[in-house]
Amino acid sequence: TYDGLEAIFRVFLVPRDTVVALGIAGLDRRYAELRSRFGFPDRTPEAALNTLGNLLRADGRASRRAQALDAYRENGRRFPLSANVYDSMGDGFRALGQREAAITCYGASVRTGRAFPDEGGVFTGSTIAPQSLAKMGVVARELDRPAWTPEAIPERVTAECLAGRAR
């Protein structure tokens, strides 16, 4: 039954209310412990770091929103072929009012999602790229600027997104 399966797999769950308290280093320790006990996962999952970033971004304090970018950036370093990490960084920059950097990251998400449509531990590139393209268009309109077309997104956007630089 569901309850039985839940009990068996509970050891693999990190409760949402402890994710922020653990932070990146704590999540890494938690998943290293699971790896030593069970042989998997091979690393902290993309979804765990994304959840950390999302919880920090949802916090009303600007300092927590800035910490969200650290989680998203680390996710980008570890999972560079996942379009979702760049989309999340775009959301993080947008939450901080850094709309130019948000456009850059949404562009990186579109570019990555189109290049690697089946990659991603949260959403596949083919799923997230159209959403990122729409977000990029919204933010570009807010700035009275044209958005890139998918074909015109420059290669440099991924590095610029991870560095927090605007387009």
Coordinates of N, CA, C and O in Angstrom, one line a residue:
T1 N 0.8 -1.2 0.0 CA 0.0 0.0 0.0 C 0.9 1.2 0.0 O 2.1 1.2 0.2
Y2 N 0.2 2.4 -0.2 CA 0.9 3.6 -0.2 C 1.6 3.9 1.1 O 2.8 4.3 1.1
D3 N 1.0 3.7 2.2 CA 1.6 3.9 3.5 C 2.8 3.1 3.7 O 3.8 3.6 4.3
G4 N 2.8 1.9 3.2 CA 4.0 1.0 3.4 C 5.2 1.5 2.5 O 6.3 1.6 3.0
L5 N 4.9 1.9 1.3 CA 5.9 2.5 0.5 C 6.5 3.8 1.0 O 7.7 4.0 1.0
E6 N 5.6 4.6 1.5 CA 6.0 5.8 2.1 C 6.9 5.6 3.3 O 8.0 6.3 3.5
A7 N 6.6 4.6 4.1 CA 7.5 4.3 5.3 C 8.8 3.8 4.8 O 9.9 4.2 5.4
I8 N 8.9 3.0 3.8 CA 10.1 2.4 3.3 C 11.0 3.6 2.7 O 12.2 3.6 3.0
F9 N 10.4 4.5 2.0 CA 11.2 5.5 1.3 C 11.4 6.8 2.1 O 12.0 7.7 1.6
R10 N 10.8 6.9 3.3 CA 10.9 8.1 4.1 C 12.4 8.5 4.3 O 12.7 9.7 4.4
V11 N 13.2 7.5 4.5 CA 14.7 7.8 4.7 C 15.3 8.7 3.6 O 16.2 9.5 3.9
F12 N 14.7 8.6 2.4 CA 15.3 9.4 1.3 C 14.8 10.8 1.2 O 15.3 11.6 0.5
L13 N 13.7 11.1 1.9 CA 13.1 12.4 1.9 C 13.8 13.4 2.8 O 14.2 13.1 3.9
V14 N 13.9 14.6 2.3 CA 14.4 15.7 3.2 C 13.2 16.6 3.4 O 12.7 17.2 2.4
P15 N 12.7 16.7 4.6 CA 11.5 17.5 4.8 C 11.7 19.0 4.4 O 12.7 19.6 4.6
R16 N 10.7 19.5 3.7 CA 10.8 20.9 3.2 C 11.1 21.9 4.3 O 11.8 22.8 4.0
D17 N 10.6 21.7 5.5 CA 10.8 22.6 6.6 C 12.3 22.6 7.1 O 12.7 23.5 7.8
T18 N 13.0 21.6 6.7 CA 14.5 21.6 7.1 C 15.4 21.9 6.0 O 16.6 22.1 6.2
V19 N 14.9 22.0 4.7 CA 15.8 22.3 3.6 C 16.5 23.6 3.8 O 17.8 23.6 3.6
V20 N 15.9 24.6 4.1 CA 16.5 25.9 4.3 C 17.5 25.9 5.4 O 18.6 26.4 5.3
A21 N 17.2 25.2 6.5 CA 18.1 25.1 7.6 C 19.4 24.4 7.3 O 20.5 24.7 7.7
L22 N 19.2 23.4 6.4 CA 20.4 22.6 6.0 C 21.3 23.4 5.1 O 22.5 23.3 5.1
G23 N 20.7 24.1 4.1 CA 21.5 24.9 3.1 C 22.2 23.9 2.2 O 22.0 22.7 2.2
I24 N 23.0 24.5 1.3 CA 23.7 23.6 0.3 C 24.6 22.6 1.0 O 24.5 21.4 0.6
A25 N 25.4 23.0 1.9 CA 26.4 22.1 2.5 C 25.6 21.0 3.3 O 26.0 19.8 3.2
G26 N 24.6 21.4 4.0 CA 23.8 20.4 4.7 C 23.1 19.4 3.8 O 23.1 18.2 4.1
L27 N 22.6 19.9 2.7 CA 22.0 18.9 1.7 C 23.0 18.0 1.2 O 22.8 16.8 1.0
D28 N 24.2 18.5 0.9 CA 25.3 17.7 0.4 C 25.6 16.6 1.4 O 25.8 15.4 1.0
R29 N 25.7 17.0 2.7 CA 26.0 16.0 3.7 C 24.9 14.9 3.8 O 25.2 13.7 3.9
R30 N 23.7 15.4 3.7 CA 22.5 14.5 3.8 C 22.6 13.5 2.7 O 22.4 12.2 2.9
Y31 N 22.8 13.9 1.4 CA 22.8 13.0 0.3 C 24.1 12.2 0.3 O 24.1 11.0 -0.2
A32 N 25.2 12.7 0.8 CA 26.4 11.8 1.0 C 26.2 10.7 1.9 O 26.6 9.6 1.7
E33 N 25.4 11.0 3.0 CA 25.1 9.9 4.0 C 24.2 8.9 3.3 O 24.4 7.7 3.5
L34 N 23.2 9.3 2.5 CA 22.4 8.3 1.8 C 23.2 7.5 0.8 O 23.1 6.3 0.7
R35 N 24.2 8.2 0.2 CA 25.0 7.5 -0.8 C 25.9 6.4 -0.1 O 26.1 5.3 -0.6
S36 N 26.4 6.8 1.1 CA 27.3 5.8 1.8 C 26.4 4.6 2.3 O 26.9 3.5 2.4
R37 N 25.2 4.9 2.7 CA 24.3 3.8 3.2 C 23.7 2.9 2.1 O 23.6 1.7 2.2
F38 N 23.3 3.5 1.0 CA 22.6 2.8 0.0 C 23.2 2.8 -1.4 O 22.7 2.1 -2.3
G39 N 24.3 3.5 -1.6 CA 25.0 3.6 -2.9 C 24.4 4.5 -3.9 O 24.8 4.6 -5.0
F40 N 23.4 5.3 -3.5 CA 22.8 6.3 -4.4 C 22.1 7.3 -3.5 O 21.9 7.0 -2.3
P41 N 21.8 8.4 -3.9 CA 22.0 9.0 -5.3 C 23.5 9.4 -5.4 O 24.2 9.5 -4.4
D42 N 23.9 9.5 -6.6 CA 25.3 9.8 -6.9 C 25.8 11.2 -6.5 O 26.9 11.5 -6.3
R43 N 24.8 12.1 -6.3 CA 25.1 13.5 -5.8 C 23.8 14.1 -5.4 O 22.7 13.5 -5.6
T44 N 23.9 15.3 -4.8 CA 22.7 16.0 -4.4 C 21.8 16.3 -5.6 O 22.3 16.8 -6.6
P45 N 20.5 15.8 -5.6 CA 19.7 16.0 -6.8 C 19.4 17.5 -7.1 O 19.4 18.3 -6.2
E46 N 19.3 17.7 -8.4 CA 19.0 19.0 -8.9 C 17.7 19.5 -8.2 O 17.6 20.7 -7.8
A47 N 16.7 18.7 -8.0 CA 15.4 19.1 -7.4 C 15.6 19.6 -6.0 O 14.9 20.5 -5.6
A48 N 16.6 19.0 -5.2 CA 16.8 19.4 -3.9 C 17.4 20.8 -3.8 O 16.9 21.7 -3.0
L49 N 18.3 21.1 -4.7 CA 18.9 22.5 -4.7 C 17.9 23.5 -5.3 O 17.8 24.6 -4.8
N50 N 17.1 23.0 -6.2 CA 16.0 23.9 -6.8 C 15.0 24.2 -5.7 O 14.6 25.4 -5.5
T51 N 14.6 23.2 -4.9 CA 13.7 23.5 -3.8 C 14.3 24.5 -2.8 O 13.6 25.4 -2.3
L52 N 15.5 24.3 -2.4 CA 16.2 25.2 -1.5 C 16.1 26.7 -2.1 O 15.7 27.6 -1.4
G53 N 16.4 26.8 -3.4 CA 16.4 28.2 -4.0 C 15.0 28.7 -4.0 O 14.7 29.9 -3.6
N54 N 14.0 27.9 -4.3 CA 12.6 28.3 -4.4 C 12.1 28.7 -3.0 O 11.4 29.7 -2.9
L55 N 12.4 28.0 -2.0 CA 12.0 28.3 -0.6 C 12.6 29.7 -0.1 O 12.0 30.5 0.5
L56 N 13.9 29.8 -0.5 CA 14.6 31.1 -0.1 C 14.0 32.3 -0.9 O 13.8 33.4 -0.3
R57 N 13.7 32.1 -2.2 CA 13.1 33.1 -3.0 C 11.8 33.5 -2.5 O 11.4 34.7 -2.6
A58 N 11.0 32.6 -2.0 CA 9.6 32.8 -1.5 C 9.6 33.6 -0.2 O 8.6 34.2 0.1
D59 N 10.8 33.6 0.5 CA 10.9 34.3 1.7 C 10.8 35.8 1.4 O 11.4 36.3 0.4
G60 N 10.2 36.6 2.2 CA 10.0 38.0 1.9 C 11.2 38.9 2.0 O 11.3 40.0 1.6
R61 N 12.3 38.4 2.6 CA 13.5 39.2 2.9 C 14.4 39.2 1.7 O 14.7 38.1 1.1
A62 N 15.0 40.3 1.4 CA 15.9 40.4 0.2 C 17.1 39.6 0.5 O 17.7 39.0 -0.5
S63 N 17.6 39.5 1.7 CA 18.8 38.7 2.0 C 18.6 37.2 1.6 O 19.4 36.5 1.1
R64 N 17.4 36.7 1.9 CA 17.0 35.3 1.5 C 16.9 35.2 0.0 O 17.3 34.1 -0.5
R65 N 16.4 36.2 -0.6 CA 16.3 36.1 -2.1 C 17.7 36.1 -2.7 O 17.9 35.4 -3.7
A66 N 18.6 36.8 -2.1 CA 20.0 36.8 -2.6 C 20.6 35.4 -2.4 O 21.3 34.9 -3.2
Q67 N 20.3 34.8 -1.3 CA 20.8 33.4 -1.0 C 20.2 32.4 -2.0 O 20.8 31.4 -2.3
A68 N 19.0 32.7 -2.4 CA 18.3 31.8 -3.4 C 19.2 31.7 -4.7 O 19.4 30.6 -5.3
L69 N 19.8 32.9 -5.1 CA 20.6 32.9 -6.2 C 21.9 32.0 -6.0 O 22.3 31.4 -7.0
D70 N 22.4 31.9 -4.8 CA 23.5 31.1 -4.5 C 23.1 29.6 -4.8 O 23.9 28.8 -5.4
A71 N 22.0 29.2 -4.3 CA 21.5 27.8 -4.6 C 21.3 27.6 -6.1 O 21.7 26.5 -6.6
Y72 N 20.7 28.5 -6.8 CA 20.4 28.3 -8.2 C 21.8 28.3 -8.9 O 21.9 27.5 -9.9
R73 N 22.7 29.2 -8.6 CA 24.0 29.2 -9.2 C 24.7 27.9 -9.1 O 25.3 27.3 -10.0
E74 N 24.7 27.4 -7.8 CA 25.4 26.1 -7.6 C 24.7 25.0 -8.4 O 25.4 24.1 -8.9
N75 N 23.4 25.0 -8.5 CA 22.7 24.1 -9.4 C 23.1 24.2 -10.8 O 23.3 23.2 -11.5
G76 N 23.3 25.4 -11.3 CA 23.8 25.6 -12.6 C 25.2 25.0 -12.9 O 25.5 24.5 -13.9
R77 N 26.1 25.1 -11.8 CA 27.4 24.6 -12.0 C 27.4 23.0 -12.0 O 28.1 22.4 -12.7
R78 N 26.5 22.5 -11.2 CA 26.4 21.0 -11.1 C 25.6 20.4 -12.3 O 25.8 19.2 -12.6
F79 N 24.6 21.1 -12.8 CA 23.7 20.6 -13.8 C 23.6 21.6 -15.0 O 22.5 22.1 -15.3
P80 N 24.7 21.8 -15.6 CA 24.7 22.8 -16.7 C 23.9 22.5 -17.9 O 23.6 23.4 -18.7
L81 N 23.4 21.3 -18.1 CA 22.6 20.9 -19.2 C 21.1 21.0 -18.9 O 20.3 20.7 -19.8
S82 N 20.8 21.4 -17.7 CA 19.4 21.5 -17.3 C 18.9 23.0 -17.6 O 19.4 23.9 -16.9
A83 N 17.9 23.1 -18.4 CA 17.3 24.4 -18.7 C 16.7 25.0 -17.4 O 16.6 26.2 -17.3
N84 N 16.1 24.2 -16.6 CA 15.4 24.6 -15.4 C 16.3 25.4 -14.5 O 15.9 26.4 -13.8
V85 N 17.6 25.1 -14.4 CA 18.5 25.9 -13.5 C 18.6 27.3 -13.9 O 18.6 28.2 -13.0
Y86 N 18.6 27.6 -15.2 CA 18.7 28.9 -15.7 C 17.4 29.7 -15.6 O 17.3 30.9 -15.3
D87 N 16.3 28.9 -15.8 CA 15.0 29.5 -15.6 C 14.8 30.0 -14.1 O 14.3 31.1 -13.9
S88 N 15.2 29.1 -13.2 CA 15.1 29.4 -11.8 C 16.0 30.7 -11.4 O 15.6 31.5 -10.7
M89 N 17.1 30.7 -12.0 CA 18.0 31.9 -11.8 C 17.3 33.1 -12.3 O 17.4 34.2 -11.7
G90 N 16.7 33.0 -13.5 CA 15.9 34.2 -14.0 C 14.9 34.6 -13.0 O 14.7 35.8 -12.8
D91 N 14.1 33.7 -12.5 CA 13.1 34.0 -11.5 C 13.7 34.7 -10.3 O 13.2 35.6 -9.7
G92 N 14.9 34.2 -9.9 CA 15.6 34.8 -8.7 C 16.0 36.2 -9.0 O 15.8 37.1 -8.1
F93 N 16.6 36.4 -10.1 CA 17.0 37.8 -10.5 C 15.8 38.7 -10.6 O 15.8 39.9 -10.1
R94 N 14.7 38.2 -11.2 CA 13.5 39.0 -11.3 C 12.9 39.4 -9.9 O 12.5 40.5 -9.7
A95 N 13.0 38.4 -9.0 CA 12.5 38.7 -7.6 C 13.3 39.8 -6.9 O 12.8 40.5 -6.1
L96 N 14.5 39.9 -7.3 CA 15.4 41.0 -6.8 C 15.3 42.3 -7.6 O 16.0 43.2 -7.3
G97 N 14.5 42.3 -8.6 CA 14.4 43.5 -9.4 C 15.5 43.6 -10.5 O 15.6 44.7 -11.1
Q98 N 16.3 42.6 -10.7 CA 17.4 42.7 -11.7 C 16.9 42.1 -13.0 O 17.2 41.0 -13.3
R99 N 16.1 42.8 -13.7 CA 15.4 42.3 -14.8 C 16.3 42.0 -16.0 O 16.0 41.1 -16.8
E100 N 17.3 42.8 -16.2 CA 18.3 42.5 -17.3 C 18.9 41.2 -17.1 O 19.1 40.4 -18.0
A101 N 19.4 40.9 -15.9 CA 20.0 39.6 -15.6 C 18.9 38.5 -15.7 O 19.3 37.4 -16.2
A102 N 17.7 38.8 -15.4 CA 16.6 37.8 -15.5 C 16.5 37.4 -17.0 O 16.4 36.2 -17.4
I103 N 16.5 38.4 -17.9 CA 16.4 38.2 -19.3 C 17.5 37.3 -19.8 O 17.3 36.4 -20.6
T104 N 18.7 37.6 -19.3 CA 19.9 36.8 -19.7 C 19.7 35.3 -19.3 O 20.0 34.4 -20.1
C105 N 19.2 35.1 -18.1 CA 19.0 33.7 -17.6 C 17.9 33.0 -18.3 O 18.0 31.8 -18.6
Y106 N 16.8 33.7 -18.6 CA 15.7 33.1 -19.4 C 16.3 32.7 -20.8 O 15.9 31.7 -21.3
G107 N 17.1 33.6 -21.3 CA 17.7 33.3 -22.6 C 18.6 32.0 -22.5 O 18.6 31.2 -23.4
A108 N 19.3 31.9 -21.4 CA 20.2 30.7 -21.2 C 19.3 29.5 -21.1 O 19.7 28.4 -21.6
S109 N 18.2 29.6 -20.5 CA 17.2 28.5 -20.3 C 16.7 28.1 -21.7 O 16.7 26.9 -22.0
V110 N 16.3 29.0 -22.5 CA 15.8 28.7 -23.8 C 16.9 28.0 -24.6 O 16.6 27.0 -25.3
R111 N 18.0 28.6 -24.6 CA 19.1 28.1 -25.4 C 19.5 26.6 -25.0 O 19.6 25.7 -25.8
T112 N 19.6 26.4 -23.7 CA 19.9 25.1 -23.1 C 18.8 24.1 -23.4 O 19.1 23.0 -23.8
G113 N 17.6 24.6 -23.2 CA 16.5 23.7 -23.4 C 16.3 23.2 -24.8 O 16.0 22.0 -25.1
R114 N 16.6 24.1 -25.8 CA 16.6 23.7 -27.2 C 17.7 22.8 -27.5 O 17.6 21.9 -28.4
A115 N 18.9 23.0 -26.9 CA 20.1 22.2 -27.2 C 20.0 20.8 -26.6 O 20.5 19.8 -27.1
F116 N 19.4 20.7 -25.4 CA 19.3 19.5 -24.6 C 17.9 19.3 -24.2 O 17.5 19.4 -23.0
P117 N 17.0 19.0 -25.1 CA 15.5 18.9 -24.8 C 15.2 17.8 -23.8 O 14.1 17.9 -23.1
D118 N 16.0 16.8 -23.6 CA 15.6 15.7 -22.7 C 16.3 15.7 -21.4 O 16.1 14.9 -20.5
E119 N 17.2 16.7 -21.2 CA 17.9 16.9 -19.9 C 17.0 17.6 -18.9 O 16.2 18.4 -19.2
G120 N 17.3 17.3 -17.6 CA 16.7 18.0 -16.5 C 16.1 17.1 -15.5 O 15.4 16.2 -15.8
G121 N 16.5 17.4 -14.2 CA 16.0 16.6 -13.1 C 14.7 17.1 -12.5 O 14.1 16.5 -11.7
V122 N 14.3 18.3 -12.9 CA 13.1 18.9 -12.4 C 12.1 19.0 -13.6 O 11.0 18.4 -13.5
F123 N 12.4 19.6 -14.7 CA 11.7 19.6 -15.9 C 12.6 19.4 -17.0 O 13.8 19.8 -17.0
T124 N 12.2 18.8 -18.1 CA 13.0 18.6 -19.3 C 13.2 19.9 -20.0 O 12.3 20.8 -19.8
G125 N 14.2 20.0 -20.8 CA 14.5 21.2 -21.5 C 13.3 21.6 -22.5 O 13.0 22.7 -22.6
S126 N 12.7 20.5 -23.1 CA 11.6 20.8 -24.0 C 10.4 21.3 -23.3 O 9.6 22.0 -23.9
T127 N 10.3 21.1 -22.0 CA 9.1 21.6 -21.2 C 9.4 23.0 -20.8 O 8.5 23.8 -20.9
I128 N 10.6 23.3 -20.3 CA 10.8 24.6 -19.6 C 11.2 25.6 -20.7 O 10.9 26.8 -20.4
A129 N 11.8 25.3 -21.8 CA 12.2 26.3 -22.7 C 11.1 27.2 -23.2 O 11.3 28.5 -23.2
P130 N 9.9 26.7 -23.6 CA 8.9 27.6 -24.0 C 8.4 28.5 -22.9 O 8.0 29.7 -23.1
Q131 N 8.4 28.0 -21.7 CA 8.0 28.9 -20.5 C 9.0 30.0 -20.3 O 8.6 31.1 -20.0
S132 N 10.3 29.6 -20.4 CA 11.3 30.7 -20.3 C 11.3 31.7 -21.4 O 11.5 32.9 -21.1
L133 N 10.9 31.3 -22.6 CA 10.8 32.2 -23.7 C 9.7 33.2 -23.4 O 9.8 34.4 -23.6
A134 N 8.6 32.7 -22.9 CA 7.4 33.6 -22.5 C 7.8 34.5 -21.4 O 7.5 35.7 -21.5
K135 N 8.5 34.1 -20.4 CA 9.0 35.0 -19.3 C 9.9 36.0 -19.8 O 9.9 37.2 -19.4
M136 N 10.8 35.6 -20.7 CA 11.8 36.6 -21.3 C 11.0 37.7 -22.0 O 11.4 38.9 -21.9
G137 N 10.0 37.3 -22.7 CA 9.2 38.3 -23.5 C 8.5 39.2 -22.5 O 8.5 40.5 -22.8
V138 N 8.0 38.7 -21.4 CA 7.3 39.6 -20.5 C 8.2 40.6 -19.9 O 7.9 41.8 -19.8
V139 N 9.4 40.1 -19.4 CA 10.4 41.0 -18.8 C 10.9 42.0 -19.8 O 11.1 43.2 -19.5
A140 N 11.1 41.6 -21.0 CA 11.6 42.5 -22.1 C 10.6 43.6 -22.3 O 10.9 44.8 -22.4
R141 N 9.3 43.3 -22.3 CA 8.3 44.3 -22.5 C 8.2 45.2 -21.3 O 8.0 46.4 -21.5
E142 N 8.4 44.7 -20.1 CA 8.5 45.6 -18.9 C 9.6 46.6 -19.1 O 9.5 47.7 -18.6
L143 N 10.7 46.3 -19.8 CA 11.8 47.2 -20.0 C 11.8 47.9 -21.3 O 12.7 48.6 -21.6
D144 N 10.7 47.7 -22.0 CA 10.5 48.4 -23.3 C 11.6 48.0 -24.3 O 12.2 48.9 -25.0
R145 N 12.0 46.7 -24.2 CA 13.1 46.2 -25.1 C 12.6 45.0 -25.8 O 11.7 44.3 -25.4
P146 N 13.2 44.8 -27.0 CA 12.8 43.5 -27.7 C 13.5 42.3 -27.0 O 14.6 42.4 -26.4
A147 N 12.8 41.2 -27.0 CA 13.4 40.0 -26.5 C 14.1 39.3 -27.6 O 13.8 39.5 -28.8
W148 N 15.0 38.4 -27.3 CA 15.7 37.6 -28.3 C 14.7 36.6 -28.9 O 13.8 36.2 -28.2
T149 N 14.9 36.3 -30.2 CA 14.2 35.2 -30.7 C 15.0 34.0 -30.3 O 16.3 34.1 -30.1
P150 N 14.5 32.8 -30.3 CA 15.3 31.6 -29.8 C 16.6 31.5 -30.7 O 17.6 31.1 -30.1
E151 N 16.5 31.7 -32.0 CA 17.7 31.6 -32.8 C 18.7 32.6 -32.6 O 19.9 32.4 -33.0
A152 N 18.3 33.8 -32.1 CA 19.3 34.9 -31.9 C 19.9 34.9 -30.5 O 20.7 35.8 -30.3
I153 N 19.6 34.0 -29.6 CA 20.2 34.1 -28.3 C 21.7 33.7 -28.4 O 22.0 32.7 -28.9
P154 N 22.5 34.6 -27.9 CA 24.0 34.4 -28.1 C 24.5 33.3 -27.1 O 23.9 33.1 -26.1
E155 N 25.6 32.7 -27.5 CA 26.2 31.6 -26.7 C 26.6 32.1 -25.3 O 26.5 31.3 -24.4
R156 N 27.0 33.3 -25.2 CA 27.5 33.9 -24.0 C 26.5 33.9 -22.8 O 26.9 34.1 -21.7
V157 N 25.2 33.8 -23.1 CA 24.2 34.0 -22.0 C 24.3 33.0 -20.9 O 24.1 33.4 -19.7
T158 N 24.8 31.8 -21.1 CA 24.9 30.8 -20.0 C 26.0 31.3 -19.0 O 25.7 31.4 -17.8
A159 N 27.1 31.7 -19.5 CA 28.2 32.2 -18.6 C 27.8 33.5 -17.9 O 28.0 33.7 -16.7
E160 N 27.1 34.3 -18.7 CA 26.7 35.6 -18.1 C 25.6 35.4 -17.0 O 25.6 36.1 -16.0
C161 N 24.7 34.4 -17.2 CA 23.7 34.1 -16.2 C 24.3 33.6 -15.0 O 24.0 34.1 -13.9
L162 N 25.2 32.7 -15.1 CA 25.9 32.1 -13.9 C 26.7 33.2 -13.1 O 26.8 33.2 -11.9
A163 N 27.2 34.2 -13.9 CA 28.0 35.3 -13.3 C 27.1 36.4 -12.8 O 27.6 37.3 -12.1
G164 N 25.8 36.4 -13.2 CA 24.9 37.4 -12.7 C 25.0 38.7 -13.5 O 24.7 39.8 -13.0
R165 N 25.5 38.6 -14.8 CA 25.7 39.8 -15.6 C 24.5 39.9 -16.5 O 23.9 38.9 -17.0
A166 N 24.1 41.1 -16.9 CA 23.0 41.4 -17.8 C 23.4 41.2 -19.2 O 24.6 41.2 -19.5
R167 N 22.4 41.1 -20.1 CA 22.7 40.9 -21.5 C 23.3 42.1 -22.1 O 24.0 42.2 -23.0

